[in-house]
XYZ file of C-alpha atoms in Angstrom:
473
model
C 270.362 -113.929 196.494
C 266.608 -113.959 194.242
C 263.947 -116.059 195.260
C 262.415 -117.899 192.636
C 259.226 -116.471 193.031
C 261.190 -112.908 191.760
C 262.611 -114.979 188.979
C 259.818 -116.795 188.148
C 257.552 -113.119 188.282
C 260.133 -111.450 186.096
C 259.527 -114.659 183.559
C 256.383 -114.049 183.903
C 255.463 -110.140 183.629
C 255.121 -109.535 179.398
C 251.169 -112.284 179.755
C 249.830 -109.253 179.583
C 250.020 -105.269 180.435
C 248.702 -102.583 181.537
C 248.736 -99.379 179.374
C 247.814 -95.321 179.134
C 244.711 -93.863 177.986
C 245.972 -91.138 174.822
C 243.341 -89.848 172.657
C 242.581 -91.794 169.889
C 244.636 -89.752 167.132
C 247.467 -89.314 169.429
C 247.335 -92.858 170.003
C 249.932 -95.244 167.562
C 248.008 -97.822 165.084
C 247.346 -101.416 165.986
C 250.429 -102.058 164.352
C 252.802 -99.960 165.499
C 251.886 -100.354 169.101
C 252.220 -104.079 169.150
C 255.804 -102.753 167.934
C 256.544 -100.544 170.461
C 255.147 -103.275 173.478
C 257.280 -105.481 172.062
C 260.439 -103.321 172.106
C 259.096 -102.050 175.817
C 259.172 -105.093 177.325
C 262.583 -105.739 176.320
C 263.987 -102.669 176.942
C 261.743 -103.000 180.697
C 261.730 -106.450 181.700
C 264.957 -105.978 183.659
C 263.759 -102.656 185.607
C 260.623 -104.069 186.445
C 261.727 -106.866 187.096
C 264.654 -104.713 190.117
C 261.284 -102.893 190.895
C 260.097 -105.963 192.104
C 262.862 -107.114 193.786
C 263.142 -103.231 195.592
C 259.802 -103.720 197.016
C 260.390 -106.493 198.206
C 263.527 -106.439 200.206
C 263.134 -102.545 201.292
C 259.036 -101.622 201.132
C 257.224 -104.538 201.988
C 258.094 -105.682 205.415
C 255.623 -108.821 205.074
C 257.021 -110.141 202.075
C 259.045 -112.769 203.294
C 262.400 -111.626 201.395
C 262.051 -107.587 203.629
C 266.055 -106.767 204.586
C 265.863 -103.119 206.017
C 264.092 -99.723 205.023
C 266.467 -97.840 202.179
C 270.071 -96.467 203.437
C 270.362 -98.595 206.549
C 272.773 -101.923 205.588
C 271.862 -105.022 206.848
C 274.304 -108.214 207.361
C 272.707 -111.867 206.230
C 275.355 -114.270 208.587
C 273.763 -117.726 208.416
C 275.442 -120.597 206.257
C 273.442 -121.630 203.617
C 272.567 -125.513 203.415
C 270.113 -127.917 202.333
C 267.376 -126.009 204.459
C 267.670 -123.020 202.294
C 265.199 -123.010 199.816
C 264.192 -119.522 199.762
C 266.896 -118.510 197.411
C 267.884 -120.863 194.268
C 271.454 -121.694 193.748
C 272.404 -120.367 196.926
C 275.755 -119.038 197.651
C 277.511 -120.721 200.280
C 280.924 -119.099 199.492
C 280.597 -115.069 200.530
C 278.074 -114.679 202.835
C 275.647 -111.524 201.388
C 275.475 -107.879 202.976
C 272.773 -105.378 201.313
C 271.718 -101.852 201.465
C 269.079 -100.826 199.308
C 269.944 -96.911 198.304
C 267.756 -94.159 197.855
C 269.994 -91.658 196.638
C 267.288 -88.050 195.775
C 267.717 -85.857 198.796
C 271.196 -86.668 198.953
C 274.720 -89.303 198.541
C 275.298 -92.039 200.681
C 278.685 -93.219 202.470
C 279.747 -96.241 201.956
C 282.483 -97.248 204.566
C 284.399 -100.366 204.862
C 287.209 -101.753 207.431
C 290.818 -103.016 206.801
C 290.350 -106.650 206.238
C 292.738 -109.240 205.888
C 294.439 -109.489 202.355
C 293.960 -113.281 202.300
C 289.681 -112.825 203.029
C 288.238 -111.836 199.786
C 284.870 -109.155 199.785
C 283.660 -106.806 197.233
C 281.154 -103.931 197.572
C 279.026 -104.541 193.939
C 276.359 -101.243 192.909
C 273.754 -101.912 190.761
C 271.425 -99.656 189.966
C 267.874 -99.880 188.718
C 268.625 -99.623 185.493
C 270.538 -103.044 186.947
C 273.907 -101.579 185.399
C 277.179 -102.736 187.958
C 278.398 -98.950 188.046
C 281.017 -99.592 190.477
C 282.669 -101.651 192.749
C 284.410 -101.918 196.323
C 286.348 -104.822 197.334
C 290.097 -106.594 197.193
C 290.077 -106.779 193.725
C 288.560 -102.700 192.747
C 289.962 -101.095 195.878
C 292.140 -102.948 198.026
C 292.085 -104.590 201.559
C 291.999 -100.680 203.523
C 289.603 -98.688 205.195
C 287.943 -96.825 203.455
C 284.578 -94.442 203.050
C 283.207 -94.366 199.247
C 280.709 -92.298 198.405
C 277.873 -92.726 196.125
C 275.723 -89.981 194.582
C 272.402 -90.007 192.063
C 272.732 -88.701 188.888
C 271.357 -85.538 189.821
C 273.644 -84.434 192.321
C 276.396 -81.609 191.586
C 278.116 -81.438 194.902
C 281.585 -81.972 195.466
C 283.850 -84.667 196.822
C 284.224 -84.280 200.265
C 288.131 -85.176 201.471
C 288.066 -88.468 203.120
C 286.551 -90.332 200.137
C 288.483 -92.344 198.673
C 286.398 -92.241 195.308
C 282.629 -91.315 194.225
C 280.361 -93.957 192.133
C 277.916 -92.156 190.219
C 274.128 -94.676 189.345
C 272.382 -93.719 186.355
C 268.951 -93.803 188.581
C 267.798 -92.295 191.966
C 267.521 -95.693 193.603
C 270.769 -98.485 193.490
C 271.612 -101.374 195.632
C 274.909 -102.442 197.329
C 275.445 -105.698 197.272
C 278.688 -106.529 200.030
C 279.815 -110.470 199.381
C 282.486 -111.270 202.699
C 284.722 -114.553 201.687
C 283.746 -117.341 204.081
C 287.133 -120.180 204.515
C 284.594 -123.129 206.160
C 281.476 -123.444 208.071
C 283.748 -122.449 211.600
C 285.034 -118.961 209.973
C 281.246 -117.470 210.249
C 281.871 -115.798 214.002
C 285.453 -114.078 211.732
C 282.740 -113.350 208.658
C 280.249 -111.844 211.034
C 283.611 -109.375 212.883
C 284.256 -107.932 209.387
C 280.685 -107.460 208.535
C 279.967 -105.192 211.290
C 282.632 -102.983 210.462
C 279.943 -102.294 207.141
C 278.275 -98.890 207.759
C 275.701 -97.067 205.548
C 275.000 -93.397 206.501
C 273.855 -89.817 204.368
C 276.497 -87.457 203.410
C 275.530 -85.056 205.670
C 275.601 -87.235 208.485
C 279.612 -87.892 207.257
C 280.156 -84.593 207.298
C 278.498 -83.391 210.446
C 276.476 -81.379 209.285
C 272.546 -80.524 209.132
C 269.919 -82.592 206.781
C 269.001 -81.078 203.928
C 265.055 -81.196 202.750
C 264.159 -85.361 203.072
C 263.046 -86.955 199.363
C 258.871 -86.268 199.052
C 257.274 -89.555 200.701
C 256.414 -91.928 197.560
C 253.433 -94.362 197.041
C 255.175 -97.204 195.955
C 252.567 -99.735 194.257
C 252.440 -102.945 195.115
C 253.704 -105.605 192.761
C 252.811 -109.433 193.116
C 253.617 -111.811 190.361
C 249.733 -110.976 189.418
C 249.736 -107.548 189.279
C 253.103 -107.637 187.288
C 251.264 -109.842 184.580
C 248.389 -107.005 184.773
C 250.428 -103.483 185.071
C 253.799 -104.219 183.650
C 254.139 -101.084 181.775
C 252.335 -98.994 185.100
C 255.062 -100.398 186.851
C 258.085 -99.276 184.228
C 256.554 -95.742 183.782
C 256.698 -95.122 187.832
C 260.897 -96.668 187.909
C 261.812 -94.284 184.704
C 260.556 -90.784 186.867
C 264.299 -92.053 188.723
C 265.931 -93.096 186.073
C 266.901 -90.293 183.334
C 267.305 -90.688 179.556
C 270.672 -91.525 178.488
C 271.506 -91.259 175.497
C 271.746 -94.296 174.054
C 267.610 -94.411 175.509
C 266.862 -91.415 173.099
C 264.490 -93.477 170.321
C 262.568 -96.320 173.130
C 262.302 -93.506 175.470
C 260.251 -91.811 172.529
C 258.382 -95.076 171.751
C 257.458 -95.654 175.161
C 256.024 -91.874 175.108
C 253.896 -92.347 172.263
C 251.656 -94.693 173.944
C 251.742 -93.035 177.638
C 255.184 -94.602 179.747
C 257.553 -92.615 180.804
C 257.031 -89.217 183.837
C 253.953 -87.952 184.802
C 251.453 -90.663 182.596
C 248.571 -92.707 184.225
C 247.628 -95.819 183.179
C 244.237 -96.845 182.569
C 243.465 -100.813 180.598
C 240.600 -101.363 180.700
C 239.609 -98.369 178.782
C 241.661 -99.021 175.947
C 240.045 -100.195 173.023
C 239.750 -104.362 172.508
C 241.761 -104.402 169.429
C 244.099 -102.163 170.639
C 244.988 -104.816 173.936
C 244.950 -107.729 172.657
C 248.124 -106.022 169.762
C 249.557 -104.956 172.281
C 249.174 -108.135 174.436
C 250.767 -110.032 171.269
C 253.481 -107.638 170.967
C 254.731 -108.731 174.592
C 254.535 -111.924 174.190
C 256.249 -111.667 171.196
C 259.390 -109.532 173.082
C 259.174 -112.300 175.920
C 260.095 -114.798 173.822
C 263.239 -113.343 172.403
C 264.757 -112.415 175.770
C 263.628 -116.656 176.234
C 265.529 -117.346 172.755
C 268.705 -115.059 174.149
C 268.975 -116.394 177.262
C 268.807 -119.911 175.938
C 271.933 -119.261 173.107
C 273.722 -116.902 175.970
C 277.129 -117.939 176.374
C 279.753 -120.361 175.125
C 279.896 -124.276 176.098
C 283.620 -125.302 176.626
C 283.813 -128.916 177.992
C 280.549 -129.024 179.223
C 280.402 -126.115 181.046
C 278.081 -122.793 180.152
C 280.462 -119.732 180.059
C 279.192 -115.845 179.532
C 279.763 -112.679 180.382
C 276.179 -111.159 180.541
C 276.802 -108.719 183.407
C 278.044 -105.444 183.230
C 277.985 -101.624 183.052
C 275.947 -99.241 180.930
C 278.507 -98.957 178.209
C 279.152 -102.845 178.215
C 275.315 -103.231 177.153
C 276.151 -99.768 175.027
C 272.013 -100.090 174.689
C 271.950 -103.589 173.632
C 268.365 -103.656 175.614
C 268.082 -107.977 174.344
C 271.541 -108.576 176.095
C 270.832 -106.386 179.639
C 267.270 -108.579 179.715
C 268.624 -111.261 178.993
C 271.341 -111.269 181.983
C 268.139 -109.776 184.425
C 266.396 -113.100 183.177
C 268.972 -115.232 183.182
C 270.333 -114.075 186.898
C 269.584 -110.348 188.315
C 272.585 -108.654 189.933
C 275.332 -110.852 188.504
C 278.705 -109.571 188.352
C 281.054 -108.173 185.961
C 283.294 -110.888 184.464
C 286.005 -108.449 185.904
C 284.913 -109.632 189.461
C 284.283 -113.424 189.172
C 282.820 -115.849 186.478
C 280.269 -118.254 187.146
C 280.650 -121.472 184.895
C 277.515 -124.320 184.927
C 276.955 -126.904 183.832
C 274.204 -129.787 183.096
C 276.101 -132.822 181.043
C 279.232 -134.443 181.037
C 281.407 -134.780 178.658
C 279.393 -137.052 176.011
C 276.875 -134.614 176.126
C 274.446 -136.879 178.545
C 272.911 -135.205 181.055
C 274.563 -135.595 184.400
C 272.435 -137.398 187.255
C 274.636 -138.513 190.764
C 272.903 -142.530 190.718
C 276.167 -142.733 188.188
C 279.666 -141.272 188.954
C 281.537 -138.846 187.759
C 285.256 -137.189 187.813
C 286.630 -133.786 187.214
C 290.495 -133.567 187.125
C 292.350 -130.545 186.923
C 295.793 -131.101 185.586
C 298.826 -129.797 188.164
C 299.117 -126.777 187.123
C 295.955 -126.584 185.446
C 293.582 -124.844 189.020
C 291.322 -122.395 188.371
C 293.138 -119.276 187.512
C 291.669 -116.532 190.308
C 293.409 -113.967 192.507
C 290.820 -114.800 194.815
C 289.406 -117.916 195.386
C 287.610 -120.910 193.249
C 284.154 -123.071 193.970
C 282.633 -125.573 192.612
C 279.439 -126.239 194.202
C 276.464 -128.748 194.317
C 272.791 -128.381 193.412
C 269.619 -130.608 192.726
C 269.268 -129.907 189.071
C 265.567 -130.295 189.542
C 265.565 -127.424 192.261
C 268.974 -125.998 192.505
C 268.852 -126.364 195.929
C 271.719 -127.615 198.076
C 272.011 -131.171 198.548
C 271.530 -132.840 202.039
C 274.295 -134.946 201.901
C 276.112 -137.574 205.045
C 279.415 -135.525 205.581
C 277.472 -131.559 205.312
C 279.145 -130.486 202.669
C 277.674 -128.440 199.242
C 280.991 -127.228 197.427
C 284.868 -127.437 197.246
C 286.739 -124.354 197.053
C 289.923 -123.613 196.566
C 290.198 -123.288 200.800
C 290.171 -126.151 201.308
C 293.429 -127.421 198.730
C 295.321 -128.651 201.807
C 293.123 -131.271 203.573
C 292.546 -132.602 199.503
C 294.129 -135.978 198.351
C 296.642 -135.390 194.901
C 297.246 -137.501 192.715
C 300.390 -138.502 191.804
C 300.992 -136.495 188.917
C 299.724 -133.255 190.543
C 296.863 -133.162 189.526
C 293.281 -132.732 191.969
C 290.765 -135.268 191.126
C 287.043 -134.573 192.245
C 284.274 -137.236 192.188
C 280.642 -136.549 192.887
C 278.152 -139.134 193.070
C 275.823 -139.851 195.149
C 277.477 -143.025 197.197
C 280.461 -142.191 198.730
C 283.733 -143.121 196.719
C 285.256 -144.899 199.348
C 286.666 -143.995 203.020
C 290.353 -142.874 200.900
C 288.848 -139.897 198.175
C 286.139 -138.413 201.167
C 288.790 -135.500 200.600
C 287.583 -135.038 197.116
C 284.556 -136.097 197.447
C 281.589 -133.306 196.082
C 278.089 -134.965 197.202
C 275.815 -135.464 194.083
C 271.788 -135.556 194.563
C 270.490 -139.135 193.187
C 269.014 -137.592 190.063
C 270.208 -134.744 188.289
C 273.510 -132.615 188.731
C 273.459 -129.381 188.107
C 276.898 -127.875 189.045
C 278.190 -124.387 188.982
C 281.683 -123.384 189.564
C 282.826 -119.894 190.550
C 286.087 -117.987 189.786
C 286.446 -114.310 192.137
C 288.572 -112.293 191.065
C 289.757 -113.959 187.333
C 292.944 -113.607 186.053
C 293.818 -111.592 183.723
C 297.020 -112.886 181.813
C 297.102 -115.915 180.466
C 295.690 -118.866 181.846
C 292.608 -117.316 181.906
C 289.139 -117.519 182.102
C 289.012 -114.257 180.062
C 287.668 -112.466 177.882
C 284.309 -115.413 178.288
C 284.091 -118.351 176.409
C 287.669 -117.142 174.885
C 290.151 -117.534 177.434
C 293.210 -119.644 176.991
C 291.795 -121.594 180.650
C 289.047 -123.966 179.901
C 287.669 -125.696 182.911
C 287.549 -129.898 182.583
C 284.784 -131.629 182.294
C 282.830 -134.339 183.794
C 283.803 -137.649 182.872
C 281.655 -140.758 183.535
C 283.751 -142.779 185.562
C 284.646 -146.320 184.429
C 282.816 -149.303 184.906
């Protein structure tokens, strides 16, 4: 869903910073400024990354990633193939719909149609702090039609009758990310019918009442990769205006305020003393190194698969800003573990890097398929680009809806064959074509079961994904 440019921008944000002009008396000392810059980078990285995505999706119509204005729903109904190169690790299981929410003037009402029980769908609400603050969907609310209210942090109205549930964002801007299960490429028209039933409207329109005064027009600061390098704290300062501080943010907000970061502050990096600029740059680089290290050590290795549960709501992080930053840099807007788990792998069971010029197998025991309430899949990506792989049978994944057409072994187990070349006509139903080079595999478990066998809790579950085994020659 997120472009390579956006993810790379997130990782590069710490190169340098723009900071506010403060008097010599009120500015922290050099060492204190460095430490605050380090803590501020870790705290602010997800917030600035989110701002960059929001700017591309809802503000800059020339971004190449523009979806629609705020509070207007857009649907992406295409089937991802190797020709789609704008998004890394594209999801070919669940086409997306989006609403970027501006909740300043009034809440929005998200409506969903009745959806057949066998078709999984979800609506993930993620605020500007990158907290997953709620879900609609098969797991969370069922498959009946319904209306749901999404309110900002300052709204004090009553939930109207007819609304099944109200969700509260911790920030004035948020995202609604819809995922609708696609059974196979021929199913796309059915997905489009479901998407046509999704709706977003202002609360006043829902109630057929006069709208409140509109929120003030904002001059959203333009953000690009280069500008993010220069003005990280300027973007953080802008975003924090619309993110009231939670009790566990008191300390970090006070530290940021001491260098002029916070609502109502202004910036002019060029007027800072050179020594302070250097200290700030050093602090931010130290913060970025800590984030990089946290990403590298995230998760638990199980049979060559990395299993982690980085994403969640505010309570999940509980003020652990480093974990929040690692989650965003690792793959912003990931689902919470109860909604989906994403084991990924680049090595076989012996620890050697996967390469499609070799042949591999993954064998699920007869009673050992991924334990899910919805569905599971294994998707093949090029190990270098993390894009889908061109192949002669136009197959980019194997998922549970394909099981009726797959061959089982005599003992009831299921073997997947992974290679660049066909494993033979009698095995092609179970073939996941690979590139002629490095491989990156992602297993997706939607609505994982909670009772054993289960992949939950992440890295400690009783179900362990089977390893990728080199084929005997």
